[in-house]
Amino acid sequence: MATEKIQIFDTTLRDGEQVPGCKLNKEQKLIIASRLDELGVDVIEAGFPISSPGDFEAVDAISQIVTHATVCGLTRANIKDIECAVRALEKAIKPRIHTGIGTSENHMKHKFNCSEQQIIDRAAEAVAFAKRYVDDVEFYAEDAGRSDNAFLAKVCEEVIKAGATVLNIPDTTGYCLPEEYGKKINYLKEHVSGIENAILSCHCHNDLGLATANSIAGIQNGARQIECTINGIGERAGNTSMEEVVMIMKQHPYLNFHTDINTRMLTEMSRLVSDSMGMIVQPNKAIVGSNAFAHSSGIHQDGVIKNRETYEIIDPQEVGVNESSIVLTARSGRSALAYRFKNIGFEVTKLELDELYIRFLDVADRKKEVNNEDLHGIMQQFQYQQQSKAI
Ligand code: KIV
Ligand code: ZN
C-alpha cells in the first residue's frame, strides 16, 4: 500500500535559535541550512527577517544556497513584516511566507485587544498581501492549542479564501493532550470549507513533554506537515524533535506515512546543531542521545550480544551510529565482559572469565565506567599472576 508523504518543516534556525544562548552567526546558519537541505527536509524556516538585520541577512544568504527545500521567513500579520520577508526571500528558488496572528481568547484580549472579527480581518489581509508576492503562503494561528475550535475554523476558512496554502495549528504553549490535539485537527478537516486546497501543519511545543505525541496525533487526524527542530530545541521546553517524529514514522510502517529524510544523517545533524549552539544533548535523549544505543545492565547486555533486537527497536546504523555499545559498569555481567575483552583482542575461557570477572568487579565498584584501558590493566595483572604461578 502506498504511504502518504509527511512534509518536514524544519524550524531549528527560527524557533530553535530563539533559545537563550543558542545564537548562531551567519556562517553557522549557512552550514546548518545546507546540511538540512541534504538531509531532505521539505521546508527550512530560515528566520524572522524583520527581527534584526542579522536575521534578515541570514535569510537572504540561506535563500541563495538552498537548492531543494522551500525557504521560509516568519512574519507577524502586518505589511512591514511581510515586505521585509519578501525582500529577504527574493533569491530563494522556492520562497514561502509564514504569517499569522493569535487566535486564543487570551491572545486576542491581552496581546491584541481585538474582537474576533478584527482578528479574522487582519489574518486574511496579511495572507492576501503576502500572496501578491509569493504563491506559497503559510498562515499560523498562534496559540491554536487553546483556541476555540469553531472560531479557529472560521479563521482558517477566511485565510484559505485569501490564498493560504498551508494552515499551521500551533500548540504554542504545549498545553494539549494528544487526543485533544488530534481532535482539533480532525475538527478543522471536517468543518473548514476549502480545506482540500490547503495542508494542515502541526507545530507543537514540549512544555508537558507531549510535542512528539501531539504531532503524531496530528498526522493521524489529517495533518500533512510537521514543524520540528533538530534535538527538539526551541522556546522554553522546546519544539517537536525531528529525529523522533521521523523515526516513529519509519519504525511503525502500518501508520502508512513516510518522509524524505535521510535518517542516516540524523546523528551527525544532531551533533552539528549541538556543537554550533553549544547546547548539550541529554544523554538519554531518544534517537540521538549518547545513551540511545548503549546497554549497561547485565541482563540487557547478555540479550543484545545474543541478538541486538532483544533490547533495540532501531538498528543504530539507520540513524548513523556505527554500532550499539556495551558499557561496562558494576551492573554488567560475564558475557559483556567477555564481549569487551574479545573486542580488544582477548578470547578468554570460561575459567579465565570467572577469575577476570572478580577483578573487574573490584575496579567497577570503584569507577563509574570501566574502559578499554582498565581492561588492559586487568588483563596484564591477571596474565602476570598466572605466569608467576606457573614458575
Ligand atoms: O509556537 C508558535 O506559535 C510559533 C508561531 C510563531 C508559528 O512559533
Ligand atoms: Zn513555536
JSON list of N, CA, C and O in Angstrom, two decimals, residues 281-334:
[
{"chain": "A", "resi": 281, "resn": "VAL", "atom": "N", "xyz": [23.16, 17.78, 24.26]},
{"chain": "A", "resi": 281, "resn": "VAL", "atom": "CA", "xyz": [22.01, 16.88, 24.12]},
{"chain": "A", "resi": 281, "resn": "VAL", "atom": "C", "xyz": [22.00, 15.95, 25.33]},
{"chain": "A", "resi": 281, "resn": "VAL", "atom": "O", "xyz": [23.03, 15.35, 25.65]},
{"chain": "A", "resi": 282, "resn": "GLN", "atom": "N", "xyz": [20.85, 15.85, 26.00]},
{"chain": "A", "resi": 282, "resn": "GLN", "atom": "CA", "xyz": [20.80, 14.99, 27.19]},
{"chain": "A", "resi": 282, "resn": "GLN", "atom": "C", "xyz": [21.16, 13.55, 26.77]},
{"chain": "A", "resi": 282, "resn": "GLN", "atom": "O", "xyz": [20.69, 13.09, 25.73]},
{"chain": "A", "resi": 283, "resn": "PRO", "atom": "N", "xyz": [21.97, 12.84, 27.58]},
{"chain": "A", "resi": 283, "resn": "PRO", "atom": "CA", "xyz": [22.43, 11.51, 27.16]},
{"chain": "A", "resi": 283, "resn": "PRO", "atom": "C", "xyz": [21.28, 10.54, 26.87]},
{"chain": "A", "resi": 283, "resn": "PRO", "atom": "O", "xyz": [21.38, 9.69, 26.00]},
{"chain": "A", "resi": 284, "resn": "ASN", "atom": "N", "xyz": [20.17, 10.68, 27.60]},
{"chain": "A", "resi": 284, "resn": "ASN", "atom": "CA", "xyz": [19.05, 9.74, 27.38]},
{"chain": "A", "resi": 284, "resn": "ASN", "atom": "C", "xyz": [18.05, 10.26, 26.35]},
{"chain": "A", "resi": 284, "resn": "ASN", "atom": "O", "xyz": [16.94, 9.74, 26.24]},
{"chain": "A", "resi": 285, "resn": "LYS", "atom": "N", "xyz": [18.41, 11.25, 25.55]},
{"chain": "A", "resi": 285, "resn": "LYS", "atom": "CA", "xyz": [17.52, 11.77, 24.51]},
{"chain": "A", "resi": 285, "resn": "LYS", "atom": "C", "xyz": [17.24, 10.66, 23.49]},
{"chain": "A", "resi": 285, "resn": "LYS", "atom": "O", "xyz": [18.16, 10.00, 23.02]},
{"chain": "A", "resi": 286, "resn": "ALA", "atom": "N", "xyz": [15.95, 10.48, 23.17]},
{"chain": "A", "resi": 286, "resn": "ALA", "atom": "CA", "xyz": [15.59, 9.45, 22.18]},
{"chain": "A", "resi": 286, "resn": "ALA", "atom": "C", "xyz": [16.33, 9.68, 20.88]},
{"chain": "A", "resi": 286, "resn": "ALA", "atom": "O", "xyz": [16.54, 10.81, 20.45]},
{"chain": "A", "resi": 287, "resn": "ILE", "atom": "N", "xyz": [16.72, 8.63, 20.24]},
{"chain": "A", "resi": 287, "resn": "ILE", "atom": "CA", "xyz": [17.37, 8.57, 18.92]},
{"chain": "A", "resi": 287, "resn": "ILE", "atom": "C", "xyz": [18.81, 9.11, 18.91]},
{"chain": "A", "resi": 287, "resn": "ILE", "atom": "O", "xyz": [19.70, 8.43, 18.41]},
{"chain": "A", "resi": 288, "resn": "VAL", "atom": "N", "xyz": [19.04, 10.32, 19.41]},
{"chain": "A", "resi": 288, "resn": "VAL", "atom": "CA", "xyz": [20.37, 10.93, 19.22]},
{"chain": "A", "resi": 288, "resn": "VAL", "atom": "C", "xyz": [21.18, 11.12, 20.50]},
{"chain": "A", "resi": 288, "resn": "VAL", "atom": "O", "xyz": [22.31, 11.60, 20.44]},
{"chain": "A", "resi": 289, "resn": "GLY", "atom": "N", "xyz": [20.62, 10.75, 21.65]},
{"chain": "A", "resi": 289, "resn": "GLY", "atom": "CA", "xyz": [21.38, 10.88, 22.91]},
{"chain": "A", "resi": 289, "resn": "GLY", "atom": "C", "xyz": [22.53, 9.87, 22.93]},
{"chain": "A", "resi": 289, "resn": "GLY", "atom": "O", "xyz": [22.45, 8.82, 22.29]},
{"chain": "A", "resi": 290, "resn": "SER", "atom": "N", "xyz": [23.60, 10.21, 23.69]},
{"chain": "A", "resi": 290, "resn": "SER", "atom": "CA", "xyz": [24.76, 9.31, 23.67]},
{"chain": "A", "resi": 290, "resn": "SER", "atom": "C", "xyz": [24.43, 7.93, 24.26]},
{"chain": "A", "resi": 290, "resn": "SER", "atom": "O", "xyz": [25.14, 6.97, 24.02]},
{"chain": "A", "resi": 291, "resn": "ASN", "atom": "N", "xyz": [23.36, 7.83, 25.05]},
{"chain": "A", "resi": 291, "resn": "ASN", "atom": "CA", "xyz": [22.99, 6.52, 25.61]},
{"chain": "A", "resi": 291, "resn": "ASN", "atom": "C", "xyz": [21.90, 5.81, 24.81]},
{"chain": "A", "resi": 291, "resn": "ASN", "atom": "O", "xyz": [21.43, 4.75, 25.22]},
{"chain": "A", "resi": 292, "resn": "ALA", "atom": "N", "xyz": [21.49, 6.40, 23.69]},
{"chain": "A", "resi": 292, "resn": "ALA", "atom": "CA", "xyz": [20.33, 5.83, 22.96]},
{"chain": "A", "resi": 292, "resn": "ALA", "atom": "C", "xyz": [20.58, 4.40, 22.49]},
{"chain": "A", "resi": 292, "resn": "ALA", "atom": "O", "xyz": [19.64, 3.62, 22.35]},
{"chain": "A", "resi": 293, "resn": "PHE", "atom": "N", "xyz": [21.86, 4.05, 22.27]},
{"chain": "A", "resi": 293, "resn": "PHE", "atom": "CA", "xyz": [22.17, 2.67, 21.85]},
{"chain": "A", "resi": 293, "resn": "PHE", "atom": "C", "xyz": [23.24, 2.07, 22.76]},
{"chain": "A", "resi": 293, "resn": "PHE", "atom": "O", "xyz": [24.06, 1.27, 22.33]},
{"chain": "A", "resi": 294, "resn": "ALA", "atom": "N", "xyz": [23.23, 2.49, 24.03]},
{"chain": "A", "resi": 294, "resn": "ALA", "atom": "CA", "xyz": [24.21, 1.96, 24.98]},
{"chain": "A", "resi": 294, "resn": "ALA", "atom": "C", "xyz": [23.50, 1.06, 25.99]},
{"chain": "A", "resi": 294, "resn": "ALA", "atom": "O", "xyz": [22.43, 1.39, 26.47]},
{"chain": "A", "resi": 295, "resn": "HIS", "atom": "N", "xyz": [24.11, -0.09, 26.26]},
{"chain": "A", "resi": 295, "resn": "HIS", "atom": "CA", "xyz": [23.48, -1.05, 27.18]},
{"chain": "A", "resi": 295, "resn": "HIS", "atom": "C", "xyz": [24.42, -1.26, 28.36]},
{"chain": "A", "resi": 295, "resn": "HIS", "atom": "O", "xyz": [25.60, -1.51, 28.17]},
{"chain": "A", "resi": 296, "resn": "SER", "atom": "N", "xyz": [23.87, -1.16, 29.58]},
{"chain": "A", "resi": 296, "resn": "SER", "atom": "CA", "xyz": [24.79, -1.27, 30.71]},
{"chain": "A", "resi": 296, "resn": "SER", "atom": "C", "xyz": [24.40, -2.33, 31.74]},
{"chain": "A", "resi": 296, "resn": "SER", "atom": "O", "xyz": [25.24, -2.76, 32.52]},
{"chain": "A", "resi": 297, "resn": "SER", "atom": "N", "xyz": [23.15, -2.77, 31.78]},
{"chain": "A", "resi": 297, "resn": "SER", "atom": "CA", "xyz": [22.83, -3.79, 32.79]},
{"chain": "A", "resi": 297, "resn": "SER", "atom": "C", "xyz": [23.13, -5.17, 32.22]},
{"chain": "A", "resi": 297, "resn": "SER", "atom": "O", "xyz": [23.00, -5.41, 31.02]},
{"chain": "A", "resi": 298, "resn": "GLY", "atom": "N", "xyz": [23.56, -6.07, 33.10]},
{"chain": "A", "resi": 298, "resn": "GLY", "atom": "CA", "xyz": [23.98, -7.40, 32.67]},
{"chain": "A", "resi": 298, "resn": "GLY", "atom": "C", "xyz": [22.94, -8.13, 31.85]},
{"chain": "A", "resi": 298, "resn": "GLY", "atom": "O", "xyz": [23.24, -8.71, 30.81]},
{"chain": "A", "resi": 299, "resn": "ILE", "atom": "N", "xyz": [21.68, -8.07, 32.29]},
{"chain": "A", "resi": 299, "resn": "ILE", "atom": "CA", "xyz": [20.62, -8.82, 31.60]},
{"chain": "A", "resi": 299, "resn": "ILE", "atom": "C", "xyz": [20.45, -8.29, 30.18]},
{"chain": "A", "resi": 299, "resn": "ILE", "atom": "O", "xyz": [20.37, -9.04, 29.21]},
{"chain": "A", "resi": 300, "resn": "HIS", "atom": "N", "xyz": [20.42, -6.96, 30.04]},
{"chain": "A", "resi": 300, "resn": "HIS", "atom": "CA", "xyz": [20.26, -6.37, 28.71]},
{"chain": "A", "resi": 300, "resn": "HIS", "atom": "C", "xyz": [21.47, -6.66, 27.82]},
{"chain": "A", "resi": 300, "resn": "HIS", "atom": "O", "xyz": [21.33, -6.98, 26.64]},
{"chain": "A", "resi": 301, "resn": "GLN", "atom": "N", "xyz": [22.66, -6.55, 28.41]},
{"chain": "A", "resi": 301, "resn": "GLN", "atom": "CA", "xyz": [23.87, -6.77, 27.61]},
{"chain": "A", "resi": 301, "resn": "GLN", "atom": "C", "xyz": [23.90, -8.19, 27.07]},
{"chain": "A", "resi": 301, "resn": "GLN", "atom": "O", "xyz": [24.19, -8.41, 25.89]},
{"chain": "A", "resi": 302, "resn": "ASP", "atom": "N", "xyz": [23.57, -9.15, 27.94]},
{"chain": "A", "resi": 302, "resn": "ASP", "atom": "CA", "xyz": [23.58, -10.54, 27.51]},
{"chain": "A", "resi": 302, "resn": "ASP", "atom": "C", "xyz": [22.61, -10.73, 26.34]},
{"chain": "A", "resi": 302, "resn": "ASP", "atom": "O", "xyz": [22.94, -11.37, 25.34]},
{"chain": "A", "resi": 303, "resn": "GLY", "atom": "N", "xyz": [21.42, -10.12, 26.45]},
{"chain": "A", "resi": 303, "resn": "GLY", "atom": "CA", "xyz": [20.42, -10.22, 25.39]},
{"chain": "A", "resi": 303, "resn": "GLY", "atom": "C", "xyz": [20.90, -9.60, 24.09]},
{"chain": "A", "resi": 303, "resn": "GLY", "atom": "O", "xyz": [20.84, -10.22, 23.02]},
{"chain": "A", "resi": 304, "resn": "VAL", "atom": "N", "xyz": [21.45, -8.40, 24.17]},
{"chain": "A", "resi": 304, "resn": "VAL", "atom": "CA", "xyz": [21.89, -7.67, 22.95]},
{"chain": "A", "resi": 304, "resn": "VAL", "atom": "C", "xyz": [23.05, -8.40, 22.27]},
{"chain": "A", "resi": 304, "resn": "VAL", "atom": "O", "xyz": [23.12, -8.46, 21.05]},
{"chain": "A", "resi": 305, "resn": "ILE", "atom": "N", "xyz": [23.95, -8.98, 23.09]},
{"chain": "A", "resi": 305, "resn": "ILE", "atom": "CA", "xyz": [25.09, -9.71, 22.50]},
{"chain": "A", "resi": 305, "resn": "ILE", "atom": "C", "xyz": [24.57, -10.93, 21.73]},
{"chain": "A", "resi": 305, "resn": "ILE", "atom": "O", "xyz": [25.05, -11.25, 20.65]},
{"chain": "A", "resi": 306, "resn": "LYS", "atom": "N", "xyz": [23.52, -11.57, 22.29]},
{"chain": "A", "resi": 306, "resn": "LYS", "atom": "CA", "xyz": [22.96, -12.74, 21.59]},
{"chain": "A", "resi": 306, "resn": "LYS", "atom": "C", "xyz": [22.19, -12.32, 20.35]},
{"chain": "A", "resi": 306, "resn": "LYS", "atom": "O", "xyz": [22.26, -12.92, 19.30]},
{"chain": "A", "resi": 307, "resn": "ASN", "atom": "N", "xyz": [21.40, -11.28, 20.49]},
{"chain": "A", "resi": 307, "resn": "ASN", "atom": "CA", "xyz": [20.63, -10.76, 19.36]},
{"chain": "A", "resi": 307, "resn": "ASN", "atom": "C", "xyz": [20.25, -9.31, 19.65]},
{"chain": "A", "resi": 307, "resn": "ASN", "atom": "O", "xyz": [19.50, -9.03, 20.59]},
{"chain": "A", "resi": 308, "resn": "ARG", "atom": "N", "xyz": [20.74, -8.38, 18.83]},
{"chain": "A", "resi": 308, "resn": "ARG", "atom": "CA", "xyz": [20.55, -6.96, 19.04]},
{"chain": "A", "resi": 308, "resn": "ARG", "atom": "C", "xyz": [19.08, -6.59, 19.31]},
{"chain": "A", "resi": 308, "resn": "ARG", "atom": "O", "xyz": [18.75, -5.73, 20.13]},
{"chain": "A", "resi": 309, "resn": "GLU", "atom": "N", "xyz": [18.18, -7.27, 18.60]},
{"chain": "A", "resi": 309, "resn": "GLU", "atom": "CA", "xyz": [16.77, -6.87, 18.68]},
{"chain": "A", "resi": 309, "resn": "GLU", "atom": "C", "xyz": [16.08, -7.22, 19.99]},
{"chain": "A", "resi": 309, "resn": "GLU", "atom": "O", "xyz": [14.95, -6.80, 20.22]},
{"chain": "A", "resi": 310, "resn": "THR", "atom": "N", "xyz": [16.78, -7.95, 20.88]},
{"chain": "A", "resi": 310, "resn": "THR", "atom": "CA", "xyz": [16.13, -8.25, 22.16]},
{"chain": "A", "resi": 310, "resn": "THR", "atom": "C", "xyz": [15.86, -6.96, 22.95]},
{"chain": "A", "resi": 310, "resn": "THR", "atom": "O", "xyz": [14.87, -6.87, 23.67]},
{"chain": "A", "resi": 311, "resn": "TYR", "atom": "N", "xyz": [16.76, -5.97, 22.80]},
{"chain": "A", "resi": 311, "resn": "TYR", "atom": "CA", "xyz": [16.55, -4.72, 23.54]},
{"chain": "A", "resi": 311, "resn": "TYR", "atom": "C", "xyz": [16.68, -3.47, 22.68]},
{"chain": "A", "resi": 311, "resn": "TYR", "atom": "O", "xyz": [16.86, -2.38, 23.20]},
{"chain": "A", "resi": 312, "resn": "GLU", "atom": "N", "xyz": [16.65, -3.64, 21.35]},
{"chain": "A", "resi": 312, "resn": "GLU", "atom": "CA", "xyz": [16.75, -2.44, 20.49]},
{"chain": "A", "resi": 312, "resn": "GLU", "atom": "C", "xyz": [15.67, -2.50, 19.42]},
{"chain": "A", "resi": 312, "resn": "GLU", "atom": "O", "xyz": [15.54, -3.51, 18.72]},
{"chain": "A", "resi": 313, "resn": "ILE", "atom": "N", "xyz": [14.95, -1.40, 19.24]},
{"chain": "A", "resi": 313, "resn": "ILE", "atom": "CA", "xyz": [13.91, -1.38, 18.20]},
{"chain": "A", "resi": 313, "resn": "ILE", "atom": "C", "xyz": [14.40, -0.68, 16.93]},
{"chain": "A", "resi": 313, "resn": "ILE", "atom": "O", "xyz": [13.73, -0.67, 15.92]},
{"chain": "A", "resi": 314, "resn": "ILE", "atom": "N", "xyz": [15.57, -0.06, 17.03]},
{"chain": "A", "resi": 314, "resn": "ILE", "atom": "CA", "xyz": [16.12, 0.64, 15.86]},
{"chain": "A", "resi": 314, "resn": "ILE", "atom": "C", "xyz": [17.53, 0.12, 15.61]},
{"chain": "A", "resi": 314, "resn": "ILE", "atom": "O", "xyz": [18.32, 0.00, 16.56]},
{"chain": "A", "resi": 315, "resn": "ASP", "atom": "N", "xyz": [17.83, -0.18, 14.36]},
{"chain": "A", "resi": 315, "resn": "ASP", "atom": "CA", "xyz": [19.20, -0.53, 14.01]},
{"chain": "A", "resi": 315, "resn": "ASP", "atom": "C", "xyz": [20.00, 0.78, 14.07]},
{"chain": "A", "resi": 315, "resn": "ASP", "atom": "O", "xyz": [19.68, 1.73, 13.35]},
{"chain": "A", "resi": 316, "resn": "PRO", "atom": "N", "xyz": [21.02, 0.86, 14.95]},
{"chain": "A", "resi": 316, "resn": "PRO", "atom": "CA", "xyz": [21.73, 2.15, 15.10]},
{"chain": "A", "resi": 316, "resn": "PRO", "atom": "C", "xyz": [22.25, 2.72, 13.78]},
{"chain": "A", "resi": 316, "resn": "PRO", "atom": "O", "xyz": [22.30, 3.93, 13.59]},
{"chain": "A", "resi": 317, "resn": "GLN", "atom": "N", "xyz": [22.60, 1.81, 12.84]},
{"chain": "A", "resi": 317, "resn": "GLN", "atom": "CA", "xyz": [23.12, 2.31, 11.55]},
{"chain": "A", "resi": 317, "resn": "GLN", "atom": "C", "xyz": [22.07, 3.11, 10.79]},
{"chain": "A", "resi": 317, "resn": "GLN", "atom": "O", "xyz": [22.41, 3.98, 10.00]},
{"chain": "A", "resi": 318, "resn": "GLU", "atom": "N", "xyz": [20.80, 2.82, 11.05]},
{"chain": "A", "resi": 318, "resn": "GLU", "atom": "CA", "xyz": [19.71, 3.55, 10.40]},
{"chain": "A", "resi": 318, "resn": "GLU", "atom": "C", "xyz": [19.72, 5.05, 10.73]},
{"chain": "A", "resi": 318, "resn": "GLU", "atom": "O", "xyz": [19.14, 5.86, 10.04]},
{"chain": "A", "resi": 319, "resn": "VAL", "atom": "N", "xyz": [20.33, 5.39, 11.89]},
{"chain": "A", "resi": 319, "resn": "VAL", "atom": "CA", "xyz": [20.39, 6.81, 12.26]},
{"chain": "A", "resi": 319, "resn": "VAL", "atom": "C", "xyz": [21.83, 7.31, 12.28]},
{"chain": "A", "resi": 319, "resn": "VAL", "atom": "O", "xyz": [22.13, 8.37, 12.83]},
{"chain": "A", "resi": 320, "resn": "GLY", "atom": "N", "xyz": [22.72, 6.52, 11.68]},
{"chain": "A", "resi": 320, "resn": "GLY", "atom": "CA", "xyz": [24.10, 6.98, 11.51]},
{"chain": "A", "resi": 320, "resn": "GLY", "atom": "C", "xyz": [25.02, 6.67, 12.67]},
{"chain": "A", "resi": 320, "resn": "GLY", "atom": "O", "xyz": [26.08, 7.28, 12.81]},
{"chain": "A", "resi": 321, "resn": "VAL", "atom": "N", "xyz": [24.63, 5.71, 13.53]},
{"chain": "A", "resi": 321, "resn": "VAL", "atom": "CA", "xyz": [25.53, 5.29, 14.61]},
{"chain": "A", "resi": 321, "resn": "VAL", "atom": "C", "xyz": [26.11, 3.94, 14.19]},
{"chain": "A", "resi": 321, "resn": "VAL", "atom": "O", "xyz": [25.35, 3.04, 13.81]},
{"chain": "A", "resi": 322, "resn": "ASN", "atom": "N", "xyz": [27.44, 3.78, 14.25]},
{"chain": "A", "resi": 322, "resn": "ASN", "atom": "CA", "xyz": [28.06, 2.54, 13.75]},
{"chain": "A", "resi": 322, "resn": "ASN", "atom": "C", "xyz": [27.52, 1.29, 14.40]},
{"chain": "A", "resi": 322, "resn": "ASN", "atom": "O", "xyz": [27.15, 0.34, 13.74]},
{"chain": "A", "resi": 323, "resn": "GLU", "atom": "N", "xyz": [27.53, 1.27, 15.73]},
{"chain": "A", "resi": 323, "resn": "GLU", "atom": "CA", "xyz": [27.03, 0.08, 16.42]},
{"chain": "A", "resi": 323, "resn": "GLU", "atom": "C", "xyz": [26.59, 0.42, 17.83]},
{"chain": "A", "resi": 323, "resn": "GLU", "atom": "O", "xyz": [26.96, 1.46, 18.37]},
{"chain": "A", "resi": 324, "resn": "SER", "atom": "N", "xyz": [25.82, -0.49, 18.42]},
{"chain": "A", "resi": 324, "resn": "SER", "atom": "CA", "xyz": [25.39, -0.31, 19.81]},
{"chain": "A", "resi": 324, "resn": "SER", "atom": "C", "xyz": [26.63, -0.43, 20.69]},
{"chain": "A", "resi": 324, "resn": "SER", "atom": "O", "xyz": [27.59, -1.08, 20.31]},
{"chain": "A", "resi": 325, "resn": "SER", "atom": "N", "xyz": [26.56, 0.14, 21.89]},
{"chain": "A", "resi": 325, "resn": "SER", "atom": "CA", "xyz": [27.72, -0.02, 22.76]},
{"chain": "A", "resi": 325, "resn": "SER", "atom": "C", "xyz": [27.35, -0.79, 24.01]},
{"chain": "A", "resi": 325, "resn": "SER", "atom": "O", "xyz": [26.25, -0.67, 24.54]},
{"chain": "A", "resi": 326, "resn": "ILE", "atom": "N", "xyz": [28.30, -1.60, 24.43]},
{"chain": "A", "resi": 326, "resn": "ILE", "atom": "CA", "xyz": [28.15, -2.38, 25.66]},
{"chain": "A", "resi": 326, "resn": "ILE", "atom": "C", "xyz": [29.03, -1.67, 26.69]},
{"chain": "A", "resi": 326, "resn": "ILE", "atom": "O", "xyz": [30.25, -1.71, 26.62]},
{"chain": "A", "resi": 327, "resn": "VAL", "atom": "N", "xyz": [28.38, -0.98, 27.61]},
{"chain": "A", "resi": 327, "resn": "VAL", "atom": "CA", "xyz": [29.10, -0.17, 28.59]},
{"chain": "A", "resi": 327, "resn": "VAL", "atom": "C", "xyz": [29.36, -1.02, 29.83]},
{"chain": "A", "resi": 327, "resn": "VAL", "atom": "O", "xyz": [28.44, -1.66, 30.35]},
{"chain": "A", "resi": 328, "resn": "LEU", "atom": "N", "xyz": [30.59, -1.02, 30.30]},
{"chain": "A", "resi": 328, "resn": "LEU", "atom": "CA", "xyz": [30.92, -1.86, 31.46]},
{"chain": "A", "resi": 328, "resn": "LEU", "atom": "C", "xyz": [30.80, -1.07, 32.76]},
{"chain": "A", "resi": 328, "resn": "LEU", "atom": "O", "xyz": [31.51, -0.09, 32.98]},
{"chain": "A", "resi": 329, "resn": "THR", "atom": "N", "xyz": [29.88, -1.52, 33.62]},
{"chain": "A", "resi": 329, "resn": "THR", "atom": "CA", "xyz": [29.71, -0.92, 34.95]},
{"chain": "A", "resi": 329, "resn": "THR", "atom": "C", "xyz": [29.59, -2.07, 35.94]},
{"chain": "A", "resi": 329, "resn": "THR", "atom": "O", "xyz": [29.58, -3.24, 35.54]},
{"chain": "A", "resi": 330, "resn": "ALA", "atom": "N", "xyz": [29.44, -1.74, 37.21]},
{"chain": "A", "resi": 330, "resn": "ALA", "atom": "CA", "xyz": [29.31, -2.80, 38.22]},
{"chain": "A", "resi": 330, "resn": "ALA", "atom": "C", "xyz": [28.04, -3.62, 38.01]},
{"chain": "A", "resi": 330, "resn": "ALA", "atom": "O", "xyz": [27.85, -4.67, 38.64]},
{"chain": "A", "resi": 331, "resn": "ARG", "atom": "N", "xyz": [27.13, -3.16, 37.15]},
{"chain": "A", "resi": 331, "resn": "ARG", "atom": "CA", "xyz": [25.89, -3.91, 36.88]},
{"chain": "A", "resi": 331, "resn": "ARG", "atom": "C", "xyz": [26.07, -4.89, 35.71]},
{"chain": "A", "resi": 331, "resn": "ARG", "atom": "O", "xyz": [25.15, -5.61, 35.36]},
{"chain": "A", "resi": 332, "resn": "SER", "atom": "N", "xyz": [27.25, -4.85, 35.07]},
{"chain": "A", "resi": 332, "resn": "SER", "atom": "CA", "xyz": [27.46, -5.70, 33.89]},
{"chain": "A", "resi": 332, "resn": "SER", "atom": "C", "xyz": [27.74, -7.15, 34.29]},
{"chain": "A", "resi": 332, "resn": "SER", "atom": "O", "xyz": [28.22, -7.41, 35.40]},
{"chain": "A", "resi": 333, "resn": "GLY", "atom": "N", "xyz": [27.48, -8.05, 33.37]},
{"chain": "A", "resi": 333, "resn": "GLY", "atom": "CA", "xyz": [27.69, -9.47, 33.65]},
{"chain": "A", "resi": 333, "resn": "GLY", "atom": "C", "xyz": [28.89, -10.03, 32.90]},
{"chain": "A", "resi": 333, "resn": "GLY", "atom": "O", "xyz": [29.61, -9.32, 32.20]},
{"chain": "A", "resi": 334, "resn": "ARG", "atom": "N", "xyz": [29.07, -11.34, 33.04]},
{"chain": "A", "resi": 334, "resn": "ARG", "atom": "CA", "xyz": [30.23, -12.01, 32.43]},
{"chain": "A", "resi": 334, "resn": "ARG", "atom": "C", "xyz": [30.21, -11.92, 30.91]},
{"chain": "A", "resi": 334, "resn": "ARG", "atom": "O", "xyz": [31.24, -11.77, 30.26]}
]
